Amino acid sequence: MLIKTLVIAVVAIQLVSARPGVENNQDGDESMHEVRRIKRKIPGVSPDEENTAEFWRKKAQLILNDKLQTKENTNRAKNVILFLGDGMSIPTLAAARAYEGQKKGQTGEENYLSFEEFPYTGLSKTYCVDTQVADSACSATAYLCGIKANMGTIGVTGSVPYSECEPSKNESTHVTSIGRWSQLKNKRTGLVTTTRVTHASPSGVYASVADREWECDTDVKILGDDPKECNDIAYQLVNGETGKNLNVILGGGRGKFLPKTIVDEEGQKGKRSDGVNLIEDWLEQKSGVNAEYVWKRDDLLNLPEETDYVLGLFESSHCNYDMDRTKDDPSLAEMTEAAIKILQKGDDGFFLFVEGGRIDHAHHDTKAHKALDETVAFSDAIRRAKELTNSEDTLIVVTSDHAHTMSVNGYPTRGNDILGISGIADDQLPYSTLSYANGPGYRKEEDGKRHNISEDNMQDKEYKFPSLAPLSSETHGGDDVGIFATGPWAHLYRGVIEQNAIPHIMAYASCVGDGVTLCDQ
Ligand SMILES: *[C@@H]1O[C@H](CO)[C@@H](O)[C@H](O)[C@H]1NC(C)=O
Ligand SMILES: *[C@@H]1O[C@H](CO)[C@@H](O)[C@H](O)[C@H]1NC(C)=O
Ligand SMILES: [Zn+2]
């Protein structure tokens, strides 16, 4: 009984001290009680235990001990894996770790995503040459090619304005990625994504274009340019110097490879106008080597042992969200595992790019539930990669390209459903813990009041979380994003760094590229 009283007292003090201004706000009193009455619903960490000093001191000492044991790894990085959570902002991490923890029956906040346990962390500044807030194209150019560029452009310098074919034809504006730098040192290379393999982020590995929308020849034409002058991204993936040499290409986007006259394995028509079948071209190019084209999960999981090259296109467009996967759709973790198994067969190591590409799409729709779920699937893929590799010789870097506008707000009680209601606002209507600064979740009632979310099914995976300003597609955010690293030279990922330094550090550790490397010393 005494303990219970103490607990209530402690919670009350925390509530008051955590809310400057609330105590002198008479109108706010009722809402405060409302919040306080929300009971701890989810069992997990014993509250009694957490209310002892001993519990927290022990936890802190374990963390301290762990930090003291961490030794800087100055080995040469034989292998490098770059994991990119598209649009995986820092609030997305806090919310996703609670989401995953709550699914495991815990209160959630104490949970760690797989990569949050990596020993080194830094922050990445994501602005581009011409914009404060990045898109996935200029940012891919930064974290893969090592330079900042204009929004919407990929693999070209800032001298190329967005969507201008002519200046982008000048090859001296083209830059290559750490994928190419690694190939030049005989490393195997690959890319894995849940988006179309021709989408902005993976394109950063192999393409140089003035416009991220130029995914196939039809797209270049629709946008008013000539695909013979400025080659489309899918064409570059199959015929470009970097694309041609990739051992692994896994993701969605079959449509961009096939002519309109062809219907693919899943009944979808191709998108190309030039009559070119790039899947056939790829197979023809690889006729002398062990290469496989696959379009469904079973075939990916049962690749012949000797496979050295794989092209896996699992959807006509983007891969399904992890929550919507069907039997023919591999998970991101499964694609990552298949990629690593092929890449590990090389003698000189490998570079692999893996994108959790649809965290971003879910956020654009303000479907926070899906965004968090995709983040957990991304975390699962990283855990798998960690299990399949050795941190003595493999540098794993996890980061994001840009933030989003979702915030984790209010004073919800410990263990409160992360997808639920945070409290009651001054208009006496409830507000959600997760909400967006803008987006399609904007809703206002006829009487001018905010929409009452009490009876909304916020657990529905398609639920659009509330947004302040109406926009058909929620925007990116300009905040810094995290960098999490483990393995050789992971300790260089610390402090606040420019996004374009990311591949330079990987290049240093793995002795590739034109900059200074470990092997020069
Ligand atoms: C190509 O670009 C480089 C660097 O931006 C520039 O110096 C050169 O004059 C350009 N060449 C042509 C033919 O425009
Ligand atoms: C919001 O909806 C709930 C559930 O229908 C209702 O109990 C509550 O009174 C509503 N709030 C306001 C301010 O209308
Ligand atoms: Zn986006």
Coordinates of C-alpha atoms and ligand atoms in Angstrom, one line a residue:
M1 CA 0.0 0.0 0.0
L2 CA 2.8 2.3 1.0
I3 CA 4.6 1.5 -2.2
K4 CA 1.5 2.3 -4.3
T5 CA 1.1 5.6 -2.7
L6 CA 4.8 6.4 -3.3
V7 CA 4.4 5.4 -6.9
I8 CA 1.5 7.7 -7.4
A9 CA 3.4 10.5 -5.7
V10 CA 6.4 10.1 -7.9
V11 CA 4.3 10.0 -11.0
A12 CA 2.4 13.1 -10.0
I13 CA 5.6 15.0 -9.4
Q14 CA 7.0 13.9 -12.7
L15 CA 3.8 15.0 -14.5
V16 CA 3.8 18.4 -12.9
S17 CA 7.5 19.0 -13.4
A18 CA 7.4 17.7 -17.0
R19 CA 4.7 20.2 -17.9
P20 CA 5.8 23.8 -17.5
G21 CA 2.8 26.1 -17.4
V22 CA 0.2 23.4 -16.9
E23 CA 0.0 23.9 -13.1
N24 CA -1.1 27.6 -13.5
N25 CA -3.5 26.8 -16.3
Q26 CA -6.9 26.3 -14.7
D27 CA -8.5 25.3 -18.0
G28 CA -5.9 22.7 -18.6
D29 CA -6.7 21.0 -15.2
E30 CA -9.4 18.7 -16.5
S31 CA -7.3 17.5 -19.4
M32 CA -4.4 16.8 -17.1
H33 CA -6.6 14.6 -15.0
E34 CA -7.7 12.9 -18.1
V35 CA -4.2 11.9 -18.9
R36 CA -3.4 10.9 -15.4
R37 CA -6.4 8.6 -15.3
I38 CA -5.0 6.5 -18.2
K39 CA -3.9 3.4 -16.4
R40 CA -0.9 1.3 -17.3
K41 CA -2.6 -1.2 -19.5
I42 CA 0.3 -3.2 -20.9
P43 CA 2.2 -5.5 -18.7
G44 CA 6.0 -5.6 -19.0
V45 CA 8.7 -4.1 -16.9
S46 CA 7.5 -4.2 -13.3
P47 CA 6.7 -0.7 -12.2
D48 CA 7.8 -1.5 -8.7
E49 CA 11.2 -2.4 -10.0
E50 CA 11.5 0.7 -12.1
N51 CA 10.6 2.8 -9.1
T52 CA 13.8 1.8 -7.3
A53 CA 17.1 3.6 -7.7
E54 CA 18.7 0.2 -7.8
F55 CA 17.0 -0.7 -11.1
W56 CA 18.2 2.3 -12.9
R57 CA 21.7 2.3 -11.4
K58 CA 22.2 -1.3 -12.5
K59 CA 21.0 -0.5 -16.0
A60 CA 23.3 2.5 -16.2
Q61 CA 26.3 0.5 -14.9
L62 CA 25.7 -2.1 -17.6
I63 CA 25.7 0.5 -20.3
L64 CA 28.8 2.1 -18.8
N65 CA 30.5 -1.2 -18.7
D66 CA 29.5 -1.9 -22.2
K67 CA 31.0 1.4 -23.4
L68 CA 34.2 0.8 -21.5
Q69 CA 34.6 -2.6 -23.2
T70 CA 34.1 -1.1 -26.6
K71 CA 37.4 -1.2 -28.5
E72 CA 38.0 0.8 -31.6
N73 CA 38.3 -1.6 -34.6
T74 CA 41.0 -0.4 -37.0
N75 CA 41.0 -3.5 -39.3
R76 CA 40.6 -3.1 -43.0
A77 CA 36.9 -3.5 -43.9
K78 CA 36.7 -6.4 -46.3
N79 CA 33.0 -5.9 -46.6
V80 CA 30.8 -2.8 -46.3
I81 CA 27.0 -2.8 -46.0
L82 CA 25.1 0.4 -46.2
F83 CA 21.5 0.2 -44.9
L84 CA 19.3 3.1 -45.8
G85 CA 15.9 3.6 -44.1
D86 CA 14.2 6.0 -46.5
G87 CA 12.6 8.8 -44.5
M88 CA 13.5 7.1 -41.2
S89 CA 13.6 10.2 -39.0
I90 CA 14.6 10.1 -35.4
P91 CA 11.0 10.3 -34.2
T92 CA 10.3 7.3 -36.4
L93 CA 13.0 5.4 -34.5
A94 CA 11.5 6.3 -31.1
A95 CA 8.0 5.3 -32.2
A96 CA 9.1 2.1 -34.0
R97 CA 11.0 0.8 -31.0
A98 CA 7.9 1.3 -28.9
Y99 CA 5.8 -0.3 -31.5
E100 CA 8.0 -3.4 -31.7
G101 CA 8.3 -3.6 -27.9
Q102 CA 4.6 -3.4 -27.4
K103 CA 4.1 -6.1 -30.0
K104 CA 6.3 -8.3 -27.8
G105 CA 4.1 -7.5 -24.8
Q106 CA 6.4 -4.9 -23.2
T107 CA 5.6 -1.2 -22.4
G108 CA 7.8 -0.6 -25.4
E109 CA 9.9 2.5 -24.7
E110 CA 12.8 0.4 -23.2
N111 CA 13.1 -1.7 -26.4
Y112 CA 16.0 -1.3 -28.9
L113 CA 15.8 -1.7 -32.6
S114 CA 18.6 -4.0 -33.8
F115 CA 20.9 -1.2 -35.0
E116 CA 20.3 1.0 -32.0
E117 CA 22.6 -1.3 -30.2
F118 CA 25.5 -0.6 -32.5
P119 CA 28.4 1.0 -30.7
Y120 CA 28.8 4.3 -32.6
T121 CA 26.3 6.9 -33.6
G122 CA 26.5 10.3 -35.4
L123 CA 24.1 12.7 -37.0
S124 CA 23.9 13.4 -40.7
K125 CA 23.1 16.9 -42.1
T126 CA 20.8 16.2 -45.1
Y127 CA 20.3 19.5 -46.9
C128 CA 21.1 19.5 -50.7
V129 CA 22.8 22.1 -52.9
D130 CA 19.6 23.9 -53.7
T131 CA 17.2 22.9 -50.9
Q132 CA 17.0 23.0 -47.1
V133 CA 15.0 19.8 -47.1
A134 CA 16.3 16.8 -49.2
D135 CA 14.6 14.5 -51.5
S136 CA 15.8 10.9 -52.0
A137 CA 17.7 11.7 -55.2
C138 CA 20.1 14.5 -54.1
S139 CA 20.5 12.6 -50.8
A140 CA 21.4 9.3 -52.6
T141 CA 24.0 11.2 -54.5
A142 CA 25.4 12.4 -51.2
Y143 CA 25.5 9.1 -49.2
L144 CA 26.5 7.0 -52.2
C145 CA 28.6 9.2 -54.5
G146 CA 30.0 11.4 -51.8
I147 CA 28.9 14.8 -53.2
K148 CA 25.9 17.0 -52.6
A149 CA 23.8 17.9 -55.6
N150 CA 20.4 19.5 -56.7
M151 CA 17.1 18.1 -55.5
G152 CA 15.7 15.5 -57.9
T153 CA 19.1 14.7 -59.6
I154 CA 21.1 11.5 -59.2
G155 CA 24.8 10.9 -59.8
V156 CA 25.5 14.3 -61.3
T157 CA 27.1 17.4 -59.8
G158 CA 25.3 20.5 -58.7
S159 CA 26.2 22.1 -62.1
V160 CA 23.3 20.1 -63.5
P161 CA 19.9 21.7 -62.8
Y162 CA 16.9 19.5 -62.1
S163 CA 15.4 17.8 -65.1
E164 CA 17.7 19.3 -67.7
C165 CA 18.9 16.7 -70.2
E166 CA 21.4 18.8 -72.1
P167 CA 23.8 19.7 -69.3
S168 CA 23.6 16.2 -67.9
K169 CA 24.9 14.8 -71.2
N170 CA 28.3 16.3 -70.3
E171 CA 30.1 13.3 -68.8
S172 CA 32.4 15.5 -66.7
T173 CA 29.3 16.2 -64.6
H174 CA 28.8 12.5 -63.8
V175 CA 30.0 11.0 -60.5
T176 CA 30.2 7.4 -59.5
S177 CA 29.2 5.7 -56.3
I178 CA 31.0 3.6 -53.7
G179 CA 29.5 0.7 -55.6
R180 CA 31.7 1.5 -58.6
W181 CA 34.7 2.3 -56.4
S182 CA 34.3 -1.2 -54.9
Q183 CA 34.0 -2.9 -58.2
L184 CA 37.3 -1.3 -59.3
K185 CA 38.9 -3.1 -56.4
N186 CA 37.5 -6.4 -57.5
K187 CA 34.8 -6.4 -54.8
R188 CA 31.4 -8.0 -55.5
T189 CA 28.6 -5.5 -55.3
G190 CA 24.8 -5.5 -54.9
L191 CA 21.7 -3.6 -54.2
V192 CA 18.5 -4.6 -52.4
T193 CA 15.4 -2.5 -52.0
T194 CA 11.7 -2.7 -51.3
T195 CA 11.0 0.0 -53.9
R196 CA 11.4 -0.3 -57.7
V197 CA 15.1 -0.9 -58.3
T198 CA 15.0 2.2 -60.5
H199 CA 13.7 4.4 -57.7
A200 CA 15.8 7.3 -56.4
S201 CA 17.7 5.7 -53.6
P202 CA 19.0 2.5 -55.3
S203 CA 19.6 4.5 -58.5
G204 CA 22.3 6.4 -56.6
V205 CA 24.4 3.2 -56.8
Y206 CA 24.6 3.1 -60.6
A207 CA 22.8 6.0 -62.5
S208 CA 23.6 9.5 -63.6
V209 CA 20.4 11.4 -64.4
A210 CA 19.1 15.0 -64.2
D211 CA 15.7 13.7 -63.2
R212 CA 14.8 10.9 -60.8
E213 CA 11.5 10.3 -62.7
W214 CA 13.4 9.1 -65.8
E215 CA 13.0 5.4 -64.7
C216 CA 12.2 4.1 -68.2
D217 CA 12.2 5.5 -71.7
T218 CA 8.5 6.2 -71.6
D219 CA 9.0 8.4 -68.5
V220 CA 11.8 10.4 -70.2
K221 CA 9.5 11.0 -73.2
I222 CA 6.5 12.0 -71.1
L223 CA 8.7 14.6 -69.4
G224 CA 9.7 16.0 -72.8
D225 CA 13.2 14.6 -73.4
D226 CA 14.7 12.1 -75.7
P227 CA 15.7 8.8 -74.1
K228 CA 18.3 8.4 -76.8
E229 CA 20.0 11.6 -75.6
C230 CA 19.4 11.0 -71.9
N231 CA 19.2 7.3 -71.1
D232 CA 16.6 6.1 -68.7
I233 CA 17.5 4.6 -65.3
A234 CA 16.5 1.0 -66.0
Y235 CA 18.6 1.1 -69.2
Q236 CA 21.6 2.4 -67.2
L237 CA 21.1 -0.4 -64.6
V238 CA 21.5 -3.1 -67.3
N239 CA 23.9 -1.3 -69.6
G240 CA 25.9 1.2 -67.5
E241 CA 29.4 0.4 -66.3
T242 CA 28.3 0.1 -62.6
G243 CA 24.9 -1.5 -63.2
K244 CA 26.4 -4.2 -65.6
N245 CA 28.8 -5.3 -62.9
L246 CA 26.4 -5.6 -60.0
N247 CA 26.2 -9.2 -58.8
V248 CA 22.9 -8.7 -57.0
I249 CA 19.9 -6.6 -58.0
L250 CA 16.8 -7.3 -55.8
G251 CA 13.6 -5.3 -55.4
G252 CA 10.5 -4.2 -57.4
G253 CA 10.1 -2.4 -60.7
R254 CA 9.7 -5.1 -63.4
G255 CA 7.5 -2.8 -65.4
K256 CA 10.4 -0.5 -66.2
F257 CA 12.3 -3.4 -67.7
L258 CA 9.6 -4.7 -70.1
P259 CA 8.0 -3.4 -73.3
K260 CA 4.3 -2.4 -73.2
T261 CA 3.5 -5.3 -75.4
I262 CA 4.6 -7.9 -72.8
V263 CA 2.6 -9.1 -69.8
D264 CA 4.7 -10.1 -66.9
E265 CA 4.5 -13.2 -64.7
E266 CA 1.9 -11.5 -62.5
G267 CA -0.2 -10.3 -65.3
Q268 CA 1.1 -6.7 -65.4
K269 CA 2.0 -4.9 -68.6
G270 CA 5.4 -3.6 -69.2
K271 CA 6.0 0.2 -69.4
R272 CA 8.7 0.6 -72.1
S273 CA 7.9 2.2 -75.5
D274 CA 11.2 1.3 -77.2
G275 CA 10.3 -2.4 -77.4
V276 CA 13.4 -3.3 -75.4
N277 CA 13.2 -6.2 -73.0
L278 CA 15.9 -5.4 -70.4
I279 CA 15.4 -8.6 -68.5
E280 CA 16.3 -10.6 -71.6
D281 CA 19.2 -8.2 -72.3
W282 CA 20.5 -8.8 -68.8
L283 CA 20.3 -12.5 -69.2
E284 CA 22.0 -12.4 -72.6
Q285 CA 24.8 -10.3 -71.2
K286 CA 25.3 -12.8 -68.4
S287 CA 25.1 -15.9 -70.7
G288 CA 28.7 -17.0 -69.9
V289 CA 28.3 -16.8 -66.1
N290 CA 26.1 -18.2 -63.4
A291 CA 23.2 -15.8 -63.5
E292 CA 19.6 -16.2 -62.5
Y293 CA 16.5 -14.0 -63.1
V294 CA 13.8 -14.6 -60.4
W295 CA 10.4 -13.0 -59.8
K296 CA 9.1 -14.8 -56.8
R297 CA 10.1 -15.7 -53.2
D298 CA 10.5 -19.5 -53.7
D299 CA 12.9 -19.0 -56.5
L300 CA 15.0 -16.5 -54.5
L301 CA 15.1 -18.9 -51.5
N302 CA 16.1 -21.8 -53.8
L303 CA 18.8 -20.2 -56.0
P304 CA 21.4 -22.6 -57.3
E305 CA 24.4 -22.8 -55.0
E306 CA 26.8 -21.5 -57.7
T307 CA 24.8 -18.3 -58.5
D308 CA 27.1 -15.4 -59.0
Y309 CA 24.6 -12.9 -60.4
V310 CA 21.0 -12.5 -59.6
L311 CA 18.3 -10.1 -60.9
G312 CA 15.2 -10.5 -58.8
L313 CA 12.2 -8.3 -59.6
F314 CA 9.3 -9.2 -57.3
E315 CA 6.6 -6.7 -58.4
S316 CA 5.7 -4.7 -61.4
S317 CA 6.1 -1.5 -59.3
H318 CA 7.2 -1.2 -55.6
C319 CA 7.4 -4.3 -53.4
N320 CA 4.4 -4.7 -51.2
Y321 CA 4.5 -3.3 -47.7
D322 CA 5.7 -5.9 -45.2
M323 CA 2.2 -6.0 -43.7
D324 CA 0.7 -6.7 -47.2
R325 CA 3.2 -9.4 -48.4
T326 CA 1.8 -12.4 -50.2
K327 CA 3.4 -15.9 -50.6
D328 CA 5.4 -14.7 -53.6
D329 CA 7.0 -11.7 -51.9
P330 CA 10.3 -12.2 -50.0
S331 CA 10.8 -10.1 -46.9
L332 CA 13.6 -7.5 -46.9
A333 CA 15.5 -9.8 -44.5
E334 CA 15.2 -12.7 -46.9
M335 CA 16.4 -10.5 -49.8
T336 CA 19.3 -9.3 -47.7
E337 CA 20.3 -12.8 -46.7
A338 CA 20.2 -14.0 -50.4
A339 CA 22.4 -11.0 -51.4
I340 CA 25.0 -11.6 -48.7
K341 CA 25.3 -15.3 -49.6
I342 CA 26.1 -14.4 -53.2
L343 CA 28.4 -11.5 -52.3
Q344 CA 30.4 -13.5 -49.7
K345 CA 31.7 -15.9 -52.3
G346 CA 34.0 -13.3 -53.7
D347 CA 37.6 -13.3 -52.5
D348 CA 38.1 -9.6 -52.2
G349 CA 35.0 -8.7 -50.2
F350 CA 31.9 -6.8 -51.2
F351 CA 29.8 -3.7 -51.0
L352 CA 26.0 -4.0 -50.5
F353 CA 23.4 -1.3 -50.4
V354 CA 20.1 -2.3 -48.7
E355 CA 17.1 0.1 -48.6
G356 CA 14.0 -0.1 -46.5
G357 CA 12.4 2.1 -49.1
R358 CA 8.8 2.2 -48.0
I359 CA 9.0 3.8 -44.6
D360 CA 9.0 6.9 -46.6
H361 CA 5.9 6.0 -48.7
A362 CA 3.9 5.2 -45.6
H363 CA 4.9 8.5 -44.0
H364 CA 3.9 10.4 -47.2
D365 CA 0.4 8.9 -46.7
T366 CA 0.6 9.7 -42.9
K367 CA 0.0 5.9 -42.4
A368 CA 2.2 5.9 -39.3
H369 CA 1.3 2.3 -38.4
K370 CA 2.8 1.1 -41.7
A371 CA 5.8 3.4 -41.4
L372 CA 6.6 1.9 -38.0
D373 CA 6.0 -1.7 -39.2
E374 CA 8.3 -1.1 -42.2
T375 CA 11.0 0.3 -39.8
V376 CA 10.8 -3.0 -37.8
A377 CA 11.1 -5.1 -41.0
F378 CA 14.2 -2.9 -41.9
S379 CA 15.6 -3.6 -38.4
D380 CA 15.0 -7.3 -38.9
A381 CA 17.0 -7.2 -42.1
I382 CA 19.9 -5.5 -40.3
R383 CA 19.8 -8.1 -37.6
R384 CA 20.0 -10.8 -40.2
A385 CA 23.0 -9.1 -41.9
K386 CA 24.8 -8.8 -38.5
E387 CA 24.3 -12.5 -37.9
L388 CA 25.6 -13.5 -41.3
T389 CA 28.8 -11.4 -41.1
N390 CA 31.6 -10.8 -38.7
S391 CA 32.2 -7.3 -37.2
E392 CA 36.0 -8.0 -37.4
D393 CA 35.9 -7.5 -41.2
T394 CA 32.5 -6.1 -42.0
L395 CA 31.5 -2.4 -41.6
I396 CA 27.8 -2.0 -41.3
V397 CA 26.4 1.5 -41.5
V398 CA 22.7 2.3 -41.0
T399 CA 21.3 5.7 -41.8
S400 CA 18.5 7.6 -43.5
D401 CA 18.3 10.0 -46.4
H402 CA 16.0 12.6 -44.8
A403 CA 13.4 13.0 -42.0
H404 CA 9.6 13.4 -42.1
T405 CA 7.2 15.6 -40.2
M406 CA 5.8 13.0 -37.8
S407 CA 6.2 13.9 -34.1
V408 CA 5.8 11.8 -31.0
N409 CA 3.9 14.2 -28.8
G410 CA 2.0 14.8 -25.6
Y411 CA 2.6 13.2 -22.2
P412 CA 1.2 9.7 -22.8
T413 CA 1.7 7.4 -19.8
R414 CA 4.3 4.7 -19.9
G415 CA 3.3 1.8 -22.2
N416 CA 0.4 3.8 -23.7
D417 CA -0.4 2.4 -27.2
I418 CA 2.1 4.2 -29.5
L419 CA -0.7 4.3 -32.1
G420 CA -3.2 5.6 -29.6
I421 CA -4.4 8.8 -28.0
S422 CA -2.0 11.0 -26.1
G423 CA -4.4 13.2 -24.2
I424 CA -7.1 15.9 -24.5
A425 CA -6.3 19.2 -26.1
D426 CA -7.6 22.7 -25.1
D427 CA -10.5 22.2 -27.5
Q428 CA -11.6 19.3 -25.3
L429 CA -11.0 16.9 -28.2
P430 CA -8.4 14.1 -28.0
Y431 CA -5.1 14.2 -29.9
S432 CA -2.9 11.3 -31.0
T433 CA 0.6 10.6 -29.9
L434 CA 1.7 10.4 -33.5
S435 CA 0.8 13.3 -35.8
Y436 CA 2.2 15.1 -38.8
A437 CA 2.9 18.8 -39.5
N438 CA 1.2 18.3 -42.9
G439 CA -0.3 15.6 -45.1
P440 CA -3.5 13.9 -46.2
G441 CA -4.5 13.2 -42.6
Y442 CA -5.9 16.7 -42.3
R443 CA -9.5 16.7 -41.3
K444 CA -11.9 19.4 -40.1
E445 CA -15.5 19.0 -39.3
E446 CA -18.3 21.2 -40.8
D447 CA -18.6 23.1 -37.6
G448 CA -15.0 24.1 -38.0
K449 CA -13.8 22.0 -35.1
R450 CA -11.1 19.4 -35.3
H451 CA -12.1 15.9 -36.2
N452 CA -12.9 13.8 -33.0
I453 CA -10.6 10.8 -33.3
S454 CA -12.1 8.9 -30.4
E455 CA -14.1 6.5 -32.6
D456 CA -11.5 6.2 -35.4
N457 CA -9.8 2.8 -35.7
M458 CA -6.3 4.0 -35.3
Q459 CA -5.0 0.4 -35.3
D460 CA -6.1 0.0 -38.9
K461 CA -2.9 -0.2 -41.0
E462 CA -4.4 2.2 -43.5
Y463 CA -5.4 4.8 -40.9
K464 CA -4.1 8.3 -41.9
F465 CA -2.8 10.0 -38.8
P466 CA -3.8 13.6 -38.1
S467 CA -2.0 16.4 -40.0
L468 CA -2.0 20.1 -39.3
A469 CA -1.8 21.5 -42.9
P470 CA -3.6 19.8 -45.7
L471 CA -1.4 18.3 -48.4
S472 CA -2.1 15.3 -50.6
S473 CA 1.3 13.9 -49.8
E474 CA 3.0 14.6 -46.5
T475 CA 6.5 16.2 -47.0
H476 CA 10.0 15.3 -45.9
G477 CA 11.5 17.0 -42.8
G478 CA 14.8 18.9 -42.7
D479 CA 16.0 17.5 -39.4
D480 CA 19.3 15.6 -39.1
V481 CA 19.0 11.8 -39.3
G482 CA 21.0 9.2 -37.3
I483 CA 24.0 7.2 -38.4
F484 CA 24.6 3.9 -36.6
A485 CA 27.8 2.0 -37.3
T486 CA 29.6 -1.2 -36.2
G487 CA 32.7 -2.9 -37.5
P488 CA 36.0 -1.5 -38.8
W489 CA 36.4 2.2 -38.5
A490 CA 32.8 2.5 -37.3
H491 CA 34.1 5.0 -34.6
L492 CA 34.6 7.6 -37.4
Y493 CA 30.8 7.9 -37.6
R494 CA 30.5 10.4 -34.7
G495 CA 29.5 14.0 -34.3
V496 CA 27.4 16.0 -36.7
I497 CA 28.7 15.3 -40.2
E498 CA 27.7 16.2 -43.7
Q499 CA 25.7 13.4 -45.4
N500 CA 28.2 13.2 -48.3
A501 CA 31.0 12.2 -45.9
I502 CA 29.3 8.9 -45.3
P503 CA 30.7 7.0 -48.4
H504 CA 34.2 8.6 -48.0
I505 CA 34.5 7.0 -44.5
M506 CA 33.4 3.7 -45.9
A507 CA 35.9 4.1 -48.7
Y508 CA 38.7 4.9 -46.2
A509 CA 37.9 1.8 -44.2
S510 CA 37.6 -0.6 -47.2
C511 CA 40.5 0.9 -49.3
V512 CA 38.4 1.9 -52.3
G513 CA 37.9 5.2 -54.2
D514 CA 40.0 8.2 -55.0
G515 CA 40.3 9.7 -51.5
V516 CA 42.7 8.9 -48.7
T517 CA 42.3 5.3 -47.5
L518 CA 43.6 3.1 -44.7
C519 CA 45.8 1.3 -47.2
D520 CA 47.7 4.5 -48.1
Q521 CA 49.0 4.8 -44.6
Ligands
LIG1 C1 31.4 20.0 -69.3 O1 31.4 20.3 -67.9 C2 32.7 20.8 -67.5 C3 32.6 20.9 -66.0 O2 31.3 21.4 -65.5 C4 32.9 22.1 -68.2 O3 34.2 22.6 -67.7 C5 33.0 21.9 -69.7 O4 33.1 23.1 -70.4 C6 31.7 21.2 -70.2 N1 31.8 20.8 -71.5 C7 30.9 21.2 -72.4 C8 31.1 20.7 -73.8 O5 29.9 21.8 -72.2
LIG2 C1 -15.5 12.6 -29.0 O1 -16.1 11.3 -29.2 C2 -16.3 10.6 -28.1 C3 -16.7 9.2 -28.5 O2 -17.8 9.3 -29.4 C4 -17.3 11.2 -27.2 O3 -17.5 10.5 -26.0 C5 -16.8 12.6 -26.8 O4 -17.8 13.3 -26.1 C6 -16.5 13.4 -28.1 N1 -15.8 14.7 -27.7 C7 -16.3 15.9 -28.0 C8 -15.6 17.1 -27.4 O5 -17.3 16.0 -28.7
ZN3 ZN 9.8 10.7 -49.8

